[in-house]
Short mmCIF file of C-alpha atoms in Angstrom, two decimals:
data_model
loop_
_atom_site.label_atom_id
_atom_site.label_comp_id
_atom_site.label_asym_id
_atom_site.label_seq_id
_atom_site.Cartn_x
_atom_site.Cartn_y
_atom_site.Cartn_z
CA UNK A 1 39.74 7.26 58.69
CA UNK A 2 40.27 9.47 56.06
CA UNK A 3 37.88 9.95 52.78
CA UNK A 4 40.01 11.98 49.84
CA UNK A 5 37.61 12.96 46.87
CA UNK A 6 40.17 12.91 44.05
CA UNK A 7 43.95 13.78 43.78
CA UNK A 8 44.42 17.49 43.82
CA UNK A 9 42.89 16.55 47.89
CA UNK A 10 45.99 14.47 48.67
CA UNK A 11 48.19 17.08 51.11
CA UNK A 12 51.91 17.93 50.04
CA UNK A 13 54.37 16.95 51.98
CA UNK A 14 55.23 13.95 54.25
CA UNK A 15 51.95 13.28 55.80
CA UNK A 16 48.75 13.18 55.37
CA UNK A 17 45.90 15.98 57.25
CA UNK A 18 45.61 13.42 60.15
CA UNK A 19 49.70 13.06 60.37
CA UNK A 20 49.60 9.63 59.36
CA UNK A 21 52.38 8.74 56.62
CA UNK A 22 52.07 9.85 53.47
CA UNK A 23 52.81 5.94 52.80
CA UNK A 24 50.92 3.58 51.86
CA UNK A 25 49.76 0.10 51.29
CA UNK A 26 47.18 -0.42 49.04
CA UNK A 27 44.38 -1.43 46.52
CA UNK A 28 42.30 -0.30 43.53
CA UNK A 29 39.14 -1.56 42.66
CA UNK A 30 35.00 -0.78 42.98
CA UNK A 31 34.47 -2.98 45.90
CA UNK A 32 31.14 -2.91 45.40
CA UNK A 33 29.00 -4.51 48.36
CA UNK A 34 32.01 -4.70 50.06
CA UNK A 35 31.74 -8.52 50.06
CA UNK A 36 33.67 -11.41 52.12
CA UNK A 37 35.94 -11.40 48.82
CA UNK A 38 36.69 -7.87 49.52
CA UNK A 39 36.91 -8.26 53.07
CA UNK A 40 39.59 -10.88 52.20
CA UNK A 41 41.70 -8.31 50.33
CA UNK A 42 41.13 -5.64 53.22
CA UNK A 43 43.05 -8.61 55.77
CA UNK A 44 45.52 -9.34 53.63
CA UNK A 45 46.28 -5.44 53.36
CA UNK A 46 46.01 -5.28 57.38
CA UNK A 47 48.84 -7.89 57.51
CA UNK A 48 50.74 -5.77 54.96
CA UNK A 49 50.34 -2.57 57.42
CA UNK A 50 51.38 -4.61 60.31
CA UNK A 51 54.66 -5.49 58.88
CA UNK A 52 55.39 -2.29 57.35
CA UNK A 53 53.74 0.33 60.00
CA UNK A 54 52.23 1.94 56.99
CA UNK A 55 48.36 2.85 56.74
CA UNK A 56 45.73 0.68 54.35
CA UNK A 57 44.59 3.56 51.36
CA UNK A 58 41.84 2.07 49.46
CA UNK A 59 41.21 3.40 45.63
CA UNK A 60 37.60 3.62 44.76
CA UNK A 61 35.77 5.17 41.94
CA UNK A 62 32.99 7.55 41.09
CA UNK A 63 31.03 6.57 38.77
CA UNK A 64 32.33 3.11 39.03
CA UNK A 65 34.06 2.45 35.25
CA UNK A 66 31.27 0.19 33.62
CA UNK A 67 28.66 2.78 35.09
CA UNK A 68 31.04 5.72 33.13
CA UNK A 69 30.96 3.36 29.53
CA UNK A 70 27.81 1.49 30.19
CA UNK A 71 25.63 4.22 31.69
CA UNK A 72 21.69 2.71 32.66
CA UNK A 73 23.74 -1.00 31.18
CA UNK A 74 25.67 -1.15 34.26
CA UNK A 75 25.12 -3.80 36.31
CA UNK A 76 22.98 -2.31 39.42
CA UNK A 77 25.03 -1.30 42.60
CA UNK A 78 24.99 -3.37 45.93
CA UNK A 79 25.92 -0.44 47.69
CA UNK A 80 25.42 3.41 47.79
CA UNK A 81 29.14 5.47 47.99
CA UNK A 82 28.59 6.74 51.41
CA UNK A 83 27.66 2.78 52.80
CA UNK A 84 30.59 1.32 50.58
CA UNK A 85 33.06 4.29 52.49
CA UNK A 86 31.50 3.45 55.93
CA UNK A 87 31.82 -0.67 55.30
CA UNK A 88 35.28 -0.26 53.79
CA UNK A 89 36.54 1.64 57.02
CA UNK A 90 34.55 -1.07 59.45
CA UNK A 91 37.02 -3.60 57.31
CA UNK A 92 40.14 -1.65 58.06
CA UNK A 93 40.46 0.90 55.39
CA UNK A 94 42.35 3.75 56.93
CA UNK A 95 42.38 6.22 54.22
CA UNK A 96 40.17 6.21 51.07
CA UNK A 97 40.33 7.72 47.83
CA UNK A 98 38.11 8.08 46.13
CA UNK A 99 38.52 9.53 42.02
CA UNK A 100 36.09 10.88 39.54
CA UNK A 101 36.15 8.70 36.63
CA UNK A 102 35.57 11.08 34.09
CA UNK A 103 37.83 11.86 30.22
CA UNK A 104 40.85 13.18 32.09
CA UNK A 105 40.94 9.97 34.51
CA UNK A 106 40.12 7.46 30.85
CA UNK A 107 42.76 9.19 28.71
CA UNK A 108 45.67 8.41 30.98
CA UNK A 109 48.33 5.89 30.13
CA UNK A 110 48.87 2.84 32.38
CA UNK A 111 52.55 4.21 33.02
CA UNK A 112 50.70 7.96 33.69
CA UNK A 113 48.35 6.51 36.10
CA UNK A 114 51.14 4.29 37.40
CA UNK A 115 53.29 8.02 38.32
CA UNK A 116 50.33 10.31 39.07
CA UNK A 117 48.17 8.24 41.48
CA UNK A 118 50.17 5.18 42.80
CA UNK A 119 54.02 6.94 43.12
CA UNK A 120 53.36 10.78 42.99
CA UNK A 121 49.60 10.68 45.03
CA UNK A 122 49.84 8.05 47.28
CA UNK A 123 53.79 7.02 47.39
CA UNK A 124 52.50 3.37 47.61
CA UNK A 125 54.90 0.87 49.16
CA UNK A 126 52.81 -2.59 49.05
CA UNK A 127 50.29 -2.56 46.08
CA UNK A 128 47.61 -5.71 46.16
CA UNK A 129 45.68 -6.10 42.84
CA UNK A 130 44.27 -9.34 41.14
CA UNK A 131 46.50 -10.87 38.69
CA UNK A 132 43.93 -9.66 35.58
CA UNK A 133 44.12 -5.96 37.06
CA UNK A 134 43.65 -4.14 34.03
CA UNK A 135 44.02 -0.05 34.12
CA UNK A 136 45.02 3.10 32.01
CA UNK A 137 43.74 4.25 28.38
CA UNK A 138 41.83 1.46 26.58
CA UNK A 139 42.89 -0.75 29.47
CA UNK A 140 46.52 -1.61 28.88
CA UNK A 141 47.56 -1.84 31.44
CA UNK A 142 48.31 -4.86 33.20
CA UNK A 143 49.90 -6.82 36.46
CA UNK A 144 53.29 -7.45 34.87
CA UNK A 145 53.57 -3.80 34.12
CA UNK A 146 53.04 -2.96 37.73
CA UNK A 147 55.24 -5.38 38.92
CA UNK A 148 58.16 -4.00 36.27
CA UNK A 149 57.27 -0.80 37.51
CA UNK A 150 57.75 -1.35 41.33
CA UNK A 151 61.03 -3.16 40.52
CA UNK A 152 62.12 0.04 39.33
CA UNK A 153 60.25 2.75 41.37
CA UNK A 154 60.76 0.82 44.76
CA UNK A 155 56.83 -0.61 45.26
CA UNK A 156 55.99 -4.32 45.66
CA UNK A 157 53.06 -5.82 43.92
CA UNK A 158 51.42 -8.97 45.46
CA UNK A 159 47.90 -10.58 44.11
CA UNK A 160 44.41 -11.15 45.71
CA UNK A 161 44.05 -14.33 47.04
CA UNK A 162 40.42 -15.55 45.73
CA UNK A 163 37.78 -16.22 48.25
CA UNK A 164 35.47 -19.19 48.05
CA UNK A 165 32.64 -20.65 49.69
CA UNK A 166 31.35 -24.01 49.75
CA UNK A 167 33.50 -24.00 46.45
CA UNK A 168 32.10 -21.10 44.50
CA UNK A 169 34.36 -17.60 44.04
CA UNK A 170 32.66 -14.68 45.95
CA UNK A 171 31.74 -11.99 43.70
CA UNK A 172 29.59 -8.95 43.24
CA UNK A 173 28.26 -10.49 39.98
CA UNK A 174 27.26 -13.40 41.80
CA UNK A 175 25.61 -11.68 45.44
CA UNK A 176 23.48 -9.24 42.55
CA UNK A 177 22.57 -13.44 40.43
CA UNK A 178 21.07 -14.55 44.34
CA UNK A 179 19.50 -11.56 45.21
CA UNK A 180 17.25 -11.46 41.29
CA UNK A 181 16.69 -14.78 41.90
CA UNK A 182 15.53 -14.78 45.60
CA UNK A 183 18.59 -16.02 47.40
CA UNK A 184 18.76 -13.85 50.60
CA UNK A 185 20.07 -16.61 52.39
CA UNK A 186 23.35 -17.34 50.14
CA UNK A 187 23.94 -13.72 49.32
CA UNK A 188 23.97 -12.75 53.23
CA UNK A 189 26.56 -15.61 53.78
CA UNK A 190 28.52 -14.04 50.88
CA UNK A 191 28.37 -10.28 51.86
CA UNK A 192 28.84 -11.30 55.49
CA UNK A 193 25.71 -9.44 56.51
CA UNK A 194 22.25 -9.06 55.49
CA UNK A 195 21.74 -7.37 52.67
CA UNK A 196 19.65 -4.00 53.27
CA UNK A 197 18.34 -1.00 52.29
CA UNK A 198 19.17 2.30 54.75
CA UNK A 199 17.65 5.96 54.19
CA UNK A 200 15.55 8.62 55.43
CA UNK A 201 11.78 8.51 55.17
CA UNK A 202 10.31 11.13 52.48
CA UNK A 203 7.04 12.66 52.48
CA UNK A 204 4.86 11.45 49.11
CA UNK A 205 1.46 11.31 47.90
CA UNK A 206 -0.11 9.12 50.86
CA UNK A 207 -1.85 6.80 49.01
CA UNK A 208 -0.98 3.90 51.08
CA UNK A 209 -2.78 5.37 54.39
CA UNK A 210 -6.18 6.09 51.70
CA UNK A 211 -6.52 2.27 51.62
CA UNK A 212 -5.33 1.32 54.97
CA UNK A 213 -1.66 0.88 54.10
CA UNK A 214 0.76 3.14 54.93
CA UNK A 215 3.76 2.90 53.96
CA UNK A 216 7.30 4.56 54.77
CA UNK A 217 8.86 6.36 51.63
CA UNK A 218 12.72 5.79 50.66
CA UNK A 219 13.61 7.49 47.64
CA UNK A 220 15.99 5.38 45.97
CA UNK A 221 19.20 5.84 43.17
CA UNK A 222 17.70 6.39 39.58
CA UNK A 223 20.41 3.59 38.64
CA UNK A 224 19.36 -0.02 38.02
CA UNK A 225 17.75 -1.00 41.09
CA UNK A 226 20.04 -4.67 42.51
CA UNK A 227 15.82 -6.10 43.58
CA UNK A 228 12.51 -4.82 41.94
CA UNK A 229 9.32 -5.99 43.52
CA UNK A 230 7.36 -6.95 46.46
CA UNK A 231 9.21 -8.35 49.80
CA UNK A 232 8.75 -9.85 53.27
CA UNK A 233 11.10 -7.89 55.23
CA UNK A 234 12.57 -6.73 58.33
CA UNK A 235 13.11 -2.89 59.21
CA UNK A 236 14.97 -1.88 61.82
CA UNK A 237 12.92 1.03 63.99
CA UNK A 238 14.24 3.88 64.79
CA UNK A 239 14.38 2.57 68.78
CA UNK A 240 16.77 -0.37 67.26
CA UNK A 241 13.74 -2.65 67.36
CA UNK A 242 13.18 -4.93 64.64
CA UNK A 243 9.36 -5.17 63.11
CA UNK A 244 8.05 -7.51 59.81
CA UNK A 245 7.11 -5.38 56.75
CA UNK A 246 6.40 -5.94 53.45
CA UNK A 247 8.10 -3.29 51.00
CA UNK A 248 7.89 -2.47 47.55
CA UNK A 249 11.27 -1.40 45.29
CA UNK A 250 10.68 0.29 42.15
CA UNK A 251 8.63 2.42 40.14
CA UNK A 252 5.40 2.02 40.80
CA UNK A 253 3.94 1.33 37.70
CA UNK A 254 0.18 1.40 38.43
CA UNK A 255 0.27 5.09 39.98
CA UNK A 256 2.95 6.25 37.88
CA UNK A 257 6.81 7.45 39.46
CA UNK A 258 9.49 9.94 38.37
CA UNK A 259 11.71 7.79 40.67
CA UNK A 260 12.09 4.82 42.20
CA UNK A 261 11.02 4.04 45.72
CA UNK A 262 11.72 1.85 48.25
CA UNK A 263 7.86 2.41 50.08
CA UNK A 264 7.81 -0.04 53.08
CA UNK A 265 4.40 -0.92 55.46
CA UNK A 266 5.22 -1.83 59.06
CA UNK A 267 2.85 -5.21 59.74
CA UNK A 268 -0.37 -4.24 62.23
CA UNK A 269 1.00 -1.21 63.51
CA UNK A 270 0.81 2.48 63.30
CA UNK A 271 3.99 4.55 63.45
CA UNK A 272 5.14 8.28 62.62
CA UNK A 273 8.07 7.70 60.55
CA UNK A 274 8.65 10.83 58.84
CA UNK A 275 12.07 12.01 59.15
CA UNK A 276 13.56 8.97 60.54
CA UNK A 277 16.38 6.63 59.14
CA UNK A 278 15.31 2.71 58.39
CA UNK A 279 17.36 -0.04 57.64
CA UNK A 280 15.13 -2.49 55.50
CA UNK A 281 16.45 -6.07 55.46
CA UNK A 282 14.84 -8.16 52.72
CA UNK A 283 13.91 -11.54 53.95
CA UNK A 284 11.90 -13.21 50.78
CA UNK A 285 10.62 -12.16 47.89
CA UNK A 286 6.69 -12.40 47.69
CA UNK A 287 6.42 -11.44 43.48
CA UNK A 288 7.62 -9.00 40.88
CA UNK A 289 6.30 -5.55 40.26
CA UNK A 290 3.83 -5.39 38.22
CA UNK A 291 1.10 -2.40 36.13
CA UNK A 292 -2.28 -3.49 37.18
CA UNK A 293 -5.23 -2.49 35.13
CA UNK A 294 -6.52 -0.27 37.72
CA UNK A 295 -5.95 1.42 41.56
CA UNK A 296 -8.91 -1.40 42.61
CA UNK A 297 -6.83 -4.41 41.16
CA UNK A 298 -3.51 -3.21 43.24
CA UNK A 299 -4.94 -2.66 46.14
CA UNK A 300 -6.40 -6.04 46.09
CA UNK A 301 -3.19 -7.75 45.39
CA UNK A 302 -1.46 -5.24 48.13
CA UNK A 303 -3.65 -7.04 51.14
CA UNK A 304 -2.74 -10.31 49.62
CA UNK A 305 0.69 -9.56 49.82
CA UNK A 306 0.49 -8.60 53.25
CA UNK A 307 -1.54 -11.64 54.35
CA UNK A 308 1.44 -13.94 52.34
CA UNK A 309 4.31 -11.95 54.43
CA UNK A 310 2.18 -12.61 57.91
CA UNK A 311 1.87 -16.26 56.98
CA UNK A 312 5.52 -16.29 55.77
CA UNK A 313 6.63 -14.47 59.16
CA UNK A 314 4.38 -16.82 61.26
CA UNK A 315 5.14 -20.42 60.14
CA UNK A 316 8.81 -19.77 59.18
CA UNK A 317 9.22 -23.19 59.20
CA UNK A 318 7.02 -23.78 56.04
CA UNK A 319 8.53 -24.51 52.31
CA UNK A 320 8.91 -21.11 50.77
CA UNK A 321 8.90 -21.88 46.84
CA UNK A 322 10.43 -25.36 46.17
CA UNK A 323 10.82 -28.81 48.52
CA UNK A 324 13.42 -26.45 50.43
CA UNK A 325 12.49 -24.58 53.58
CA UNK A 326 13.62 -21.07 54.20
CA UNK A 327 16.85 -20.63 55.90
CA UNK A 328 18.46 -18.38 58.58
CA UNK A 329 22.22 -17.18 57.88
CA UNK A 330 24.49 -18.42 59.76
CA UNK A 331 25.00 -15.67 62.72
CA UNK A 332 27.18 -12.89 61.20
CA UNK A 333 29.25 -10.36 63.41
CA UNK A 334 28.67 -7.09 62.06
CA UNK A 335 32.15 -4.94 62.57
CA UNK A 336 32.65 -1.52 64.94
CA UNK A 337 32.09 1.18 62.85
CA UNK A 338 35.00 3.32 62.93
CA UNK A 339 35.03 6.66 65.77
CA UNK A 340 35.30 9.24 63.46
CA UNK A 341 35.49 10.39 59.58
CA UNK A 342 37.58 13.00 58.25
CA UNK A 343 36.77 13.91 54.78
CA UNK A 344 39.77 15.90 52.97
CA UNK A 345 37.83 17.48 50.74
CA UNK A 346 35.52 20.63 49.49
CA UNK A 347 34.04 18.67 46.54
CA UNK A 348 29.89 17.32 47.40
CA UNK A 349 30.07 17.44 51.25
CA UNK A 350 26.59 15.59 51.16
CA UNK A 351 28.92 12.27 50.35
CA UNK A 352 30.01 12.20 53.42
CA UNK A 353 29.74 8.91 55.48
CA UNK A 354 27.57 8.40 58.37
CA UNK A 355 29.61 6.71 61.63
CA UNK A 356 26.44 5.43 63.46
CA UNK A 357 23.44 3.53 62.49
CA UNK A 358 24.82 2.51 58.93
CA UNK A 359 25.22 -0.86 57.33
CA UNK A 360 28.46 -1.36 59.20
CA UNK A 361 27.07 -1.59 62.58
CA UNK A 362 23.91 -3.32 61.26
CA UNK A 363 23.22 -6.03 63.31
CA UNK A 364 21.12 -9.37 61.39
CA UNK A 365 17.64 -9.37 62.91
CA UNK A 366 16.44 -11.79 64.99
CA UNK A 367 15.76 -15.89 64.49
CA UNK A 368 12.50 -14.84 63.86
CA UNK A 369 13.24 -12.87 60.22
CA UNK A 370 14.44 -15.76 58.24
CA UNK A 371 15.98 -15.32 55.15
CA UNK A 372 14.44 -17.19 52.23
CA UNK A 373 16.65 -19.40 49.63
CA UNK A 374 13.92 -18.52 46.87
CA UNK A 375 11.44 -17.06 46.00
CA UNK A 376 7.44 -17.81 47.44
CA UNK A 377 5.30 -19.27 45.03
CA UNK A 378 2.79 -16.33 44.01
CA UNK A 379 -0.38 -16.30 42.03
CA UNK A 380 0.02 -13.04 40.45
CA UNK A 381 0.64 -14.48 36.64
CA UNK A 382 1.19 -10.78 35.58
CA UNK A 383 4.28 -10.72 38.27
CA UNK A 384 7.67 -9.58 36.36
CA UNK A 385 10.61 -11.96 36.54
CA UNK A 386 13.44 -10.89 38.54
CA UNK A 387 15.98 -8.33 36.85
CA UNK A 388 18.89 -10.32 35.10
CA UNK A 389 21.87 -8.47 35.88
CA UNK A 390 24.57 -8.00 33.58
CA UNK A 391 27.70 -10.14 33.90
CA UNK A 392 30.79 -8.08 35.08
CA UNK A 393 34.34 -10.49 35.20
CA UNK A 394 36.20 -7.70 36.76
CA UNK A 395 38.70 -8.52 39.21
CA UNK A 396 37.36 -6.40 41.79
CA UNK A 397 33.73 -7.87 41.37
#
């Protein structure tokens, strides 16, 4: 699989760096969380590369559009860049490109992004877009235009075919509505997987071992954060074991943060963590962050926290928030990550995907890590409310 960052990458010629055709079929959108919707598109592409022996090139974006216009407005991001690249590949991708959206990207015309990136950059053959596609300057661009285009040019444009479950569309504006609201359960049936956090553990200030606690440090995007609070959850050990946890996303209002953190305490058990990758798999959400009046008042509130999570994590079977009892997804095959990555590119190098141990090859922890359907009923009146996100009808949501 091949990663492009941004047109003046694509090779000359006939074929591309790893002598595949120059050829393509393929799609445009964020694809953000890389959903079953997406995953949808990404089969319907594979069938398309069957028929035609030509490779699947995916078109991604960076900064995503509304994150370009909107800046901190945005709606938050399921996934990071690198774990959207790796999941896209796992799906069948086998080339991605990926463009700065920046002015020069904005100011072209639909018909100018129509010749420089589908015809003269990629030399599409098969193009699958929703029928609302919208592109080019102040989004004129449209799915009739493409198709009058491809008549001419020689490309064939065929729509998404939406993806429902139990009668609802999947969407990233919907997986980001479950997760504020507590969901796990729902939004892991509609990404396909559990949804997680994955990164390196930082060194910090230690507070957390000063009272007992310690916790493992992920620094997180400065973007809007997709879940802000306290969590039951699972991490995945470095040894591939699984262990309950309670985690806090955010800022850390009581001690005061320059950025947010994902800070995560490993139930009863002392580990050296520094160093190591984590994949944190939120199961339910325990409260909202919240500024206490003082260290004393957190670190009272921390211990009940970790006593709910234990209780939560021992008596799965009990009612979690309303009459409803917490439910397991339905078992979910995470798919091969691909063998190898070649990025055709000089441009930020640290982008680059990682092949093992990412989301892709994340496997759901066991029966024992159930995934809530709300939230658990707190006492903490202070608690925030989960984040509303902002509502985002784009096609490739």
């Amino acid at each position: 699989m091949e990663l492009i960052r941004g047109l003046h990458n694509l090779p000359a010629g006939g074929a591309t760096r790893s002598g595949a055709p120059r050829e393509c079929v393929a799609t445009i959108g964020n694809f953000d969380g890389v959903h079953r919707g997406h995953q949808a598109i990404l089969e319907q592409l594979k069938s398309l590369s069957r028929s035609a022996g030509l490779p699947v090139t995916v078109v991604i974006f960076e900064p995503q559009p509304r994150e370009y216009f909107a800046g901190d407005q945005a709606p938050p991001r399921l996934t990071r860049l690198r774990d959207k690249v790796e999941l896209l590949a796992a799906h069948g991708a086998d080339r991605i490109l990926c463009l700065p959206f920046n002015d020069a990207l904005r100011s072209l015309t639909a018909r100018q992004f129509i010749e420089r990136v589908l015809i003269d950059g990629l030399r599409v053959r098969h193009l699958v877009v929703g029928d609302d596609f919208r592109f080019g300057c102040d989004r004129a661009g449209d799915f009739a235009l493409l198709e009058a285009v491809g008549r001419e040019r020689g490309f064939a444009v065929e729509h998404t075919r939406t993806f429902t479950l139990d009668d609802e569309r999947v969407s990233s504006t919907r997986v980001r509505t479950l997760l504020a609201s507590g969901n796990f359960c729902q939004a892991a049936r509609m990404l396909g997987r559990p949804f997680a956090f994955q990164g390196r553990v930082v060194r910090d200030r230690q507070l957390g071992r000063t009272i007992g606690v310690p916790t493992a440090n992920i620094p997180l995007t400065r973007r809007p954060l997709a879940l802000r609070g306290v969590f039951a959850c699972a991490t995945r050990l470095p040894d591939g074991s699984w262990a309950p946890s309670v985690a806090n996303i955010g800022w850390r209002p009581t001690v005061g943060a320059h950025q947010p953190m994902l800070e995560v305490h490993v139930l009863d058990r002392q580990l050296e963590l520094y160093g190591e990758s984590l994949s944190v798999v939120p199961c339910a959400r325990l409260r909202g962050e919240t500024k206490f009046a003082d260290f004393d008042t957190l670190v009272t509130q921390i211990h009940h926290d970790l006593d709910q999570a234990r209780r939560y994590f021992q008596a799965p079977d009990a009612a979690p928030a309303s009459d409803q009892a917490p439910q397991t997804a339905p078992a979910i095959q995470a798919p091969a990550a691909p063998d190898a990555l070649q990025t055709a590119t000089t441009e930020n190098p640290g982008d680059r995907a990682s092949i093992s141990g990412g989301l892709a090859s994340l496997a759901p922890p066991p029966a024992r890590f159930p995934l809530a359907s709300a939230p658990l009923p707190h006492e903490t009146a202070a608690a925030d409310s989960p984040p509303s996100p902002s509502r985002d009808t784009r096609t490739d949501e």
